[in-house]
XYZ file of C-alpha atoms in Angstrom:
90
model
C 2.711 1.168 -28.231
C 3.505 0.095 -31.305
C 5.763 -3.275 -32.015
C 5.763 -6.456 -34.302
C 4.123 -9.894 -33.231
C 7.308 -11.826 -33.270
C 5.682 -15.012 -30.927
C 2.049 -15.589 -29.814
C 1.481 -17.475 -26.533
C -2.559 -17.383 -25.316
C -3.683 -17.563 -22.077
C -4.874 -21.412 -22.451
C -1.340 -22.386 -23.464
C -0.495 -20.586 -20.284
C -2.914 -22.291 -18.111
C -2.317 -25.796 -19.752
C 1.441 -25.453 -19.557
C 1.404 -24.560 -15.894
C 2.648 -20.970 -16.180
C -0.320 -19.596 -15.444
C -2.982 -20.780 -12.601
C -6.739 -19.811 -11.762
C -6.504 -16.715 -9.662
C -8.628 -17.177 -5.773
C -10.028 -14.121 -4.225
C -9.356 -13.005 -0.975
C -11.749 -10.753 0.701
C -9.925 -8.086 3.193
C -11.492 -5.903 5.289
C -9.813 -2.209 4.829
C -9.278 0.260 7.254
C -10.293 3.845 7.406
C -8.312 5.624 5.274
C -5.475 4.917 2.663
C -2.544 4.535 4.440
C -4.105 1.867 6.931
C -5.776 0.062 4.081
C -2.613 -0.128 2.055
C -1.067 -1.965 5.316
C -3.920 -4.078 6.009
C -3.661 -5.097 2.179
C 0.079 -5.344 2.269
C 0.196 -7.642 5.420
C -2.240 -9.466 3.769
C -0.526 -10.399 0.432
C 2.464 -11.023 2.416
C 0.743 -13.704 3.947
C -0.842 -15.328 1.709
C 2.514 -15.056 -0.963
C 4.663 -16.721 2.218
C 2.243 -19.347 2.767
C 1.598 -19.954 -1.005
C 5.221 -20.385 -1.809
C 5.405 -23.241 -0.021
C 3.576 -25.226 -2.402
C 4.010 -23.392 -5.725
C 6.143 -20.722 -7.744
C 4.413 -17.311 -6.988
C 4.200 -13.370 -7.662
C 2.228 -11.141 -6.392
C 1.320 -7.951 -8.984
C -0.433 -4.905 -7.202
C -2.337 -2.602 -9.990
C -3.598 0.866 -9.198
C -4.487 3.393 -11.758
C -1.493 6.664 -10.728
C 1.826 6.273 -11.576
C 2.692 8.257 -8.659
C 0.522 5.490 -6.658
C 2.773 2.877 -8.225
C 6.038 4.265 -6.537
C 4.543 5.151 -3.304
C 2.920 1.361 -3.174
C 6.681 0.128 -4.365
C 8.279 1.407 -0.998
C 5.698 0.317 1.038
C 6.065 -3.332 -0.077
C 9.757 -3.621 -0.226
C 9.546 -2.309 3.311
C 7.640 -4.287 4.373
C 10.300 -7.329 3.441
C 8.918 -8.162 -0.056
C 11.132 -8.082 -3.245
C 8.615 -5.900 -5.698
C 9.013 -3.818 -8.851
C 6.788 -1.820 -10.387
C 5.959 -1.691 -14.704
C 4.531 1.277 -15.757
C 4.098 3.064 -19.305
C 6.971 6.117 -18.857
């Protein structure tokens, strides 16, 4: 995609203004096959998002590699209760 730099803003201006913060890993343990890991992995970003917008301004952003994944993973969140969107190059 082409387009003109019309404002830079780096990641350390991010992080020292607050608008970004360090990222923690959580280790889940998947199920089987897709559909019960996507709900493990869903259940589990809904807690953590719940619990960690108590204390700060959050988002949650889910990345997978299909378009087609993107959409499917889109209902699947908002069904399960949580106000998503999904960015994608088309």
């Amino acid at each position: 995609m082409e387009a003109k730099l019309i404002y830079h803003y780096s990641l350390k201006q991010a992080f020292d203004g607050g608008i970004l913060r360090p990222v923690d890993f959580l280790g889940v343990k998947a199920g089987l096959d897709t559909y019960e890991s996507d709900s493990i992995l869903i259940e589990a970003a809904k807690k953590t998002f719940i619990e960690q917008k108590k204390y700060n301004p959050v988002s949650i952003m889910i990345r997978t590699d299909r378009i087609h994944h993107a959409e499917y993973l889109l209902e699947r969140y908002k069904s399960s209760g949580l106000n998503v969107d999904i960015v994608h190059s088309d």
